[in-house]
Short mmCIF file of C-alpha atoms in Angstrom, two decimals:
data_model
loop_
_atom_site.label_atom_id
_atom_site.label_comp_id
_atom_site.label_asym_id
_atom_site.label_seq_id
_atom_site.Cartn_x
_atom_site.Cartn_y
_atom_site.Cartn_z
CA UNK A 18 -31.35 -23.43 -19.35
CA UNK A 19 -32.17 -19.56 -20.49
CA UNK A 20 -34.49 -18.73 -22.57
CA UNK A 21 -33.69 -18.39 -26.52
CA UNK A 22 -33.28 -14.85 -27.29
CA UNK A 23 -34.97 -12.94 -30.72
CA UNK A 24 -32.41 -12.45 -33.81
CA UNK A 25 -32.13 -9.01 -32.60
CA UNK A 26 -31.88 -9.36 -28.92
CA UNK A 27 -28.52 -11.97 -29.91
CA UNK A 28 -27.02 -9.13 -31.95
CA UNK A 29 -28.07 -6.51 -28.51
CA UNK A 30 -26.16 -9.40 -26.39
CA UNK A 31 -23.16 -9.36 -28.53
CA UNK A 32 -22.55 -5.66 -28.24
CA UNK A 33 -23.78 -4.90 -25.37
CA UNK A 34 -22.28 -7.21 -22.74
CA UNK A 35 -19.85 -9.85 -24.74
CA UNK A 36 -22.53 -12.57 -24.66
CA UNK A 37 -21.29 -16.00 -26.71
CA UNK A 38 -24.25 -18.48 -26.66
CA UNK A 39 -21.61 -21.34 -26.66
CA UNK A 40 -19.99 -20.13 -23.67
CA UNK A 41 -22.62 -19.04 -21.37
CA UNK A 42 -22.95 -22.77 -19.44
CA UNK A 43 -19.37 -22.63 -19.21
CA UNK A 44 -19.54 -19.44 -17.17
CA UNK A 45 -22.41 -19.99 -15.21
CA UNK A 46 -20.32 -23.69 -14.40
CA UNK A 47 -17.68 -21.85 -13.59
CA UNK A 48 -19.11 -19.29 -10.85
CA UNK A 49 -21.00 -21.90 -9.43
CA UNK A 50 -17.35 -23.98 -8.86
CA UNK A 51 -16.76 -20.51 -7.15
CA UNK A 52 -19.47 -19.79 -4.91
CA UNK A 53 -19.66 -23.48 -2.96
CA UNK A 54 -15.12 -22.87 -2.67
CA UNK A 55 -16.38 -19.42 -0.61
CA UNK A 56 -17.13 -20.48 3.09
CA UNK A 57 -18.81 -17.45 3.60
CA UNK A 58 -20.63 -16.65 0.64
CA UNK A 59 -24.67 -18.27 0.26
CA UNK A 60 -25.57 -16.94 -3.12
CA UNK A 61 -28.39 -17.85 -5.09
CA UNK A 62 -26.72 -20.73 -8.89
CA UNK A 63 -29.92 -21.28 -10.80
CA UNK A 64 -28.71 -20.50 -14.53
CA UNK A 65 -30.87 -17.33 -14.56
CA UNK A 66 -29.96 -15.15 -11.87
CA UNK A 67 -25.94 -15.45 -13.04
CA UNK A 68 -26.98 -14.80 -16.74
CA UNK A 69 -28.05 -11.40 -15.22
CA UNK A 70 -25.18 -10.93 -12.63
CA UNK A 71 -22.41 -11.77 -15.98
CA UNK A 72 -24.58 -9.35 -18.54
CA UNK A 73 -24.38 -6.73 -15.42
CA UNK A 74 -20.71 -7.29 -15.85
CA UNK A 75 -20.03 -7.74 -19.74
CA UNK A 76 -19.16 -10.97 -18.92
CA UNK A 77 -16.30 -10.58 -16.84
CA UNK A 78 -15.85 -13.41 -14.62
CA UNK A 79 -14.16 -11.69 -11.36
CA UNK A 80 -16.59 -8.51 -11.81
CA UNK A 81 -19.38 -11.00 -11.74
CA UNK A 82 -17.96 -12.31 -8.66
CA UNK A 83 -17.09 -9.33 -6.84
CA UNK A 84 -20.44 -8.26 -7.76
CA UNK A 85 -22.60 -11.14 -6.68
CA UNK A 86 -19.90 -10.75 -3.38
CA UNK A 87 -20.97 -7.47 -2.41
CA UNK A 88 -25.11 -8.49 -3.24
CA UNK A 89 -25.13 -11.12 -0.64
CA UNK A 90 -22.82 -9.07 1.62
CA UNK A 91 -25.38 -6.23 1.12
CA UNK A 92 -27.86 -8.83 3.63
CA UNK A 93 -26.04 -7.73 6.46
CA UNK A 94 -25.01 -4.25 5.62
CA UNK A 95 -28.44 -3.67 4.21
CA UNK A 96 -31.07 -5.59 6.50
CA UNK A 97 -33.55 -2.68 6.07
CA UNK A 98 -33.45 -3.53 2.48
CA UNK A 99 -32.15 -6.82 1.94
CA UNK A 100 -34.21 -8.73 4.55
CA UNK A 101 -37.55 -10.57 5.29
CA UNK A 102 -38.04 -9.87 1.02
CA UNK A 103 -41.08 -11.92 1.24
CA UNK A 104 -44.36 -11.40 -0.85
CA UNK A 105 -47.48 -10.26 0.99
CA UNK A 106 -50.24 -7.78 0.86
CA UNK A 107 -48.60 -5.09 1.64
CA UNK A 108 -45.69 -5.00 -0.26
CA UNK A 109 -48.95 -5.76 -3.09
CA UNK A 110 -50.64 -2.40 -1.61
CA UNK A 111 -47.19 -0.36 -2.78
CA UNK A 112 -46.94 -1.83 -5.97
CA UNK A 113 -50.60 -0.75 -5.98
CA UNK A 114 -49.84 2.59 -5.52
CA UNK A 115 -47.66 3.04 -8.47
CA UNK A 116 -44.27 4.94 -7.19
CA UNK A 117 -42.59 2.64 -9.13
CA UNK A 118 -43.58 1.41 -12.83
CA UNK A 119 -41.53 -1.17 -15.04
CA UNK A 120 -43.82 -0.50 -17.51
CA UNK A 121 -43.07 -3.57 -20.45
CA UNK A 122 -41.12 -2.93 -23.87
CA UNK A 123 -42.55 -2.93 -26.82
CA UNK A 124 -41.07 -6.38 -29.42
CA UNK A 125 -38.92 -5.44 -31.61
CA UNK A 126 -37.26 -3.01 -29.51
CA UNK A 127 -33.52 -2.47 -28.64
CA UNK A 128 -33.85 0.13 -26.58
CA UNK A 129 -33.10 0.41 -22.49
CA UNK A 130 -36.21 -0.89 -20.25
CA UNK A 131 -37.72 1.84 -18.43
CA UNK A 132 -38.07 2.63 -14.38
CA UNK A 133 -40.61 4.91 -13.07
CA UNK A 134 -40.30 6.38 -10.14
CA UNK A 135 -43.48 8.91 -8.59
CA UNK A 136 -42.43 9.63 -5.11
CA UNK A 137 -45.26 12.24 -4.70
CA UNK A 138 -47.71 9.10 -5.32
CA UNK A 139 -46.87 8.08 -1.54
CA UNK A 140 -48.36 8.75 1.31
CA UNK A 141 -45.05 8.93 4.27
CA UNK A 142 -47.70 9.09 6.75
CA UNK A 143 -48.42 5.69 6.09
CA UNK A 144 -45.59 4.11 4.46
CA UNK A 145 -41.57 4.73 5.06
CA UNK A 146 -39.60 5.45 1.93
CA UNK A 147 -37.33 2.06 2.97
CA UNK A 148 -40.35 -0.18 2.28
CA UNK A 149 -40.33 1.64 -1.12
CA UNK A 150 -36.72 0.76 -1.50
CA UNK A 151 -38.09 -2.55 -0.12
CA UNK A 152 -40.10 -3.19 -2.65
CA UNK A 153 -38.09 -1.67 -5.41
CA UNK A 154 -35.26 -4.14 -4.77
CA UNK A 155 -37.51 -7.01 -5.22
CA UNK A 156 -39.15 -6.02 -8.58
CA UNK A 157 -35.67 -5.21 -9.74
CA UNK A 158 -34.36 -8.31 -8.97
CA UNK A 159 -37.76 -10.16 -10.95
CA UNK A 160 -37.31 -7.53 -13.68
CA UNK A 161 -33.25 -8.96 -14.18
CA UNK A 162 -34.48 -12.52 -14.67
CA UNK A 163 -37.81 -11.75 -16.52
CA UNK A 164 -37.19 -8.71 -18.91
CA UNK A 165 -34.03 -9.09 -21.58
CA UNK A 166 -34.29 -5.64 -23.01
CA UNK A 167 -33.16 -4.51 -19.04
CA UNK A 168 -30.26 -6.93 -18.28
CA UNK A 169 -29.02 -6.47 -22.19
CA UNK A 170 -29.68 -2.53 -22.61
CA UNK A 171 -29.98 -1.86 -19.28
CA UNK A 172 -32.76 0.58 -17.85
CA UNK A 173 -33.83 4.12 -18.36
CA UNK A 174 -34.38 5.56 -14.91
CA UNK A 175 -37.60 8.33 -15.39
CA UNK A 176 -37.56 10.08 -11.73
CA UNK A 177 -41.16 12.01 -11.99
CA UNK A 178 -40.73 14.62 -8.58
CA UNK A 179 -44.99 16.40 -8.98
CA UNK A 180 -46.17 15.92 -5.58
CA UNK A 181 -43.41 15.76 -4.06
CA UNK A 182 -43.44 18.94 -1.61
CA UNK A 183 -40.98 20.58 0.52
CA UNK A 184 -42.56 18.47 3.83
CA UNK A 185 -41.67 15.12 1.97
CA UNK A 186 -38.34 16.45 1.75
CA UNK A 187 -37.86 17.42 5.24
CA UNK A 188 -38.47 13.47 5.73
CA UNK A 189 -35.73 12.33 3.68
CA UNK A 190 -33.50 10.36 4.91
CA UNK A 191 -30.09 11.32 3.51
CA UNK A 192 -28.73 8.05 5.18
CA UNK A 193 -31.15 5.81 3.93
CA UNK A 194 -30.34 7.59 0.08
CA UNK A 195 -26.53 6.89 0.07
CA UNK A 196 -27.32 3.24 0.92
CA UNK A 197 -29.70 2.75 -1.59
CA UNK A 198 -27.95 4.65 -3.88
CA UNK A 199 -24.58 2.47 -3.19
CA UNK A 200 -26.52 -0.92 -3.52
CA UNK A 201 -27.94 0.64 -6.77
CA UNK A 202 -24.69 1.07 -7.85
CA UNK A 203 -22.62 -1.78 -7.00
CA UNK A 204 -24.88 -4.88 -6.11
CA UNK A 205 -27.44 -4.34 -8.29
CA UNK A 206 -27.87 -6.90 -11.21
CA UNK A 207 -29.32 -3.96 -13.52
CA UNK A 208 -27.48 -1.25 -15.10
CA UNK A 209 -28.85 1.90 -15.20
CA UNK A 210 -27.78 3.76 -18.34
CA UNK A 211 -29.50 7.59 -18.46
CA UNK A 212 -31.40 9.39 -15.86
CA UNK A 213 -34.66 11.51 -16.12
CA UNK A 214 -35.89 14.21 -13.26
CA UNK A 215 -39.06 15.19 -14.71
CA UNK A 216 -41.43 18.06 -13.00
CA UNK A 217 -40.07 19.84 -10.43
CA UNK A 218 -42.04 21.66 -8.15
CA UNK A 219 -39.89 24.88 -7.44
CA UNK A 220 -39.52 24.34 -3.41
CA UNK A 221 -37.41 21.81 -3.94
CA UNK A 222 -35.36 22.61 -6.67
CA UNK A 223 -32.66 23.43 -4.16
CA UNK A 224 -32.48 20.08 -2.19
CA UNK A 225 -32.43 18.16 -5.53
CA UNK A 226 -30.47 20.41 -7.87
CA UNK A 227 -27.68 19.62 -4.24
CA UNK A 228 -28.70 15.86 -5.26
CA UNK A 229 -28.41 16.59 -9.37
CA UNK A 230 -24.73 17.84 -8.76
CA UNK A 231 -23.42 14.71 -6.10
CA UNK A 232 -25.04 12.13 -8.33
CA UNK A 233 -23.42 13.86 -11.88
CA UNK A 234 -20.31 13.16 -10.13
CA UNK A 235 -20.35 9.83 -9.00
CA UNK A 236 -21.68 8.18 -11.94
CA UNK A 237 -20.90 7.87 -15.81
CA UNK A 238 -24.43 7.57 -17.43
CA UNK A 239 -26.08 11.46 -18.01
CA UNK A 240 -28.40 13.03 -15.80
CA UNK A 241 -31.22 15.16 -17.03
CA UNK A 242 -33.45 17.56 -15.70
CA UNK A 243 -36.36 18.71 -17.92
CA UNK A 244 -39.08 20.44 -17.08
CA UNK A 245 -42.07 18.48 -18.10
CA UNK A 246 -43.26 14.73 -19.19
CA UNK A 247 -44.12 16.36 -22.42
CA UNK A 248 -40.26 16.36 -23.13
CA UNK A 249 -39.17 12.85 -23.11
CA UNK A 250 -40.92 12.38 -25.96
CA UNK A 251 -38.22 14.12 -27.38
CA UNK A 252 -35.44 12.17 -25.86
CA UNK A 253 -37.43 8.93 -25.57
CA UNK A 254 -39.80 8.32 -28.06
CA UNK A 255 -43.76 7.74 -27.77
CA UNK A 256 -43.20 3.61 -28.47
CA UNK A 257 -41.50 3.57 -24.74
CA UNK A 258 -43.64 5.92 -22.88
CA UNK A 259 -46.73 4.83 -21.05
CA UNK A 260 -49.48 6.89 -22.03
CA UNK A 261 -49.71 8.77 -19.36
CA UNK A 262 -46.85 10.22 -20.60
CA UNK A 263 -47.52 10.68 -24.09
CA UNK A 264 -46.62 7.52 -25.32
CA UNK A 265 -47.92 4.58 -27.15
CA UNK A 266 -46.57 1.86 -24.80
CA UNK A 267 -49.71 0.77 -22.82
CA UNK A 268 -51.13 2.40 -19.51
CA UNK A 269 -49.52 2.78 -15.67
CA UNK A 270 -52.88 0.27 -14.63
CA UNK A 271 -50.98 -1.92 -16.72
CA UNK A 272 -47.97 -1.84 -16.07
CA UNK A 273 -49.12 -2.70 -12.19
CA UNK A 274 -51.25 -4.98 -13.14
CA UNK A 275 -48.09 -7.28 -14.62
CA UNK A 276 -45.95 -6.58 -11.56
CA UNK A 277 -48.48 -7.79 -9.11
CA UNK A 278 -48.68 -11.06 -11.62
CA UNK A 279 -45.24 -11.54 -11.43
CA UNK A 280 -44.43 -10.96 -7.64
CA UNK A 281 -47.76 -13.60 -6.70
CA UNK A 282 -45.28 -15.73 -9.16
CA UNK A 283 -41.87 -15.53 -7.30
CA UNK A 284 -43.94 -16.10 -3.60
CA UNK A 285 -41.45 -19.37 -3.95
CA UNK A 286 -38.48 -16.94 -4.85
CA UNK A 287 -38.76 -15.14 -2.18
CA UNK A 288 -39.38 -17.45 0.43
CA UNK A 289 -36.10 -19.02 0.20
CA UNK A 290 -34.11 -15.53 0.45
CA UNK A 291 -33.54 -16.49 4.17
CA UNK A 292 -31.23 -18.75 3.11
CA UNK A 293 -28.79 -16.24 1.34
CA UNK A 294 -26.35 -13.77 2.65
CA UNK A 295 -22.76 -13.59 3.83
CA UNK A 296 -21.15 -14.84 7.37
CA UNK A 297 -18.60 -12.81 7.74
CA UNK A 298 -16.57 -14.29 10.20
CA UNK A 299 -15.86 -17.21 7.53
CA UNK A 300 -14.90 -14.70 4.59
CA UNK A 301 -11.51 -15.09 3.75
CA UNK A 302 -9.41 -12.52 1.38
CA UNK A 303 -9.82 -11.06 -1.66
CA UNK A 304 -11.87 -13.01 -4.17
CA UNK A 305 -8.76 -15.20 -5.56
CA UNK A 306 -7.98 -15.58 -8.92
CA UNK A 307 -8.03 -19.15 -10.69
CA UNK A 308 -5.06 -19.73 -13.21
CA UNK A 309 -6.83 -22.42 -14.94
CA UNK A 310 -9.65 -19.89 -15.61
CA UNK A 311 -7.31 -16.58 -16.31
CA UNK A 312 -3.85 -17.35 -16.94
CA UNK A 313 -1.82 -19.76 -19.55
CA UNK A 314 -4.71 -20.39 -21.38
CA UNK A 315 -5.35 -17.15 -22.69
CA UNK A 316 -9.40 -17.66 -21.37
CA UNK A 317 -9.28 -13.81 -19.42
CA UNK A 318 -11.54 -11.73 -20.98
CA UNK A 319 -9.81 -8.16 -20.91
CA UNK A 320 -12.73 -6.36 -21.38
CA UNK A 321 -13.76 -2.35 -21.05
CA UNK A 322 -16.32 -1.77 -18.17
CA UNK A 323 -17.78 1.06 -15.89
#
């Protein structure tokens, strides 16, 4: 069973995702039965994985089913990211680049968890963008399972564009980015609550602002463009940011070391990844809404969610 929550997090769970401790195990059983009844679906059924998706969908069982189905369908639709997800030395090297950072949360804080992307910190001659997304998909799944702040309050994404040149932007794969954005928005077990773009070089402003305007129309959360990392403190606070950004929440090196430890501890987990996905030839019609779960018993939950 899921690790117990602190009183602060328990209140956050009830407020943010409609989590009721007495109902969790029942919902897990319902999802496991449903997964077994889908001939096309090969999905994980362990507690932590299912709870992460339930939280993402604010405990709407039907929305959880759809997100889980989409998640594993993307093993076929997004193979460049979702296939061959194994913990290799090259993956650990990407983590050590510090391109994607996941600072640990201060104890007792109920804010969103942080995700910092620094795309200026990898050399496109040595690493491909799909490798960065590949690593990020694995790291985000681990965070969804390990960080209760992230799965309950969502994540605050910081896009730091320092070091991103016009040459790197010319190599930017828009098709891959659209696939990644679709996966993040429609499939990921983590919810982005807010996004900040900082340190934008002048020579790429046109491209970035085009993407900014496009994304702003597609999402419900705020996307803010700031001039410098100093402005982040006004929005996020020192207690959440790493020291390199003027905060007090540890060093970036600690973030990399923490994620490396997690990746190594999840080797067995990702070794099993080849067992999951969908067999589209066996797919039935739309996901069935079972009367026993959502009909006369009155257990259907009318929830507000994005």
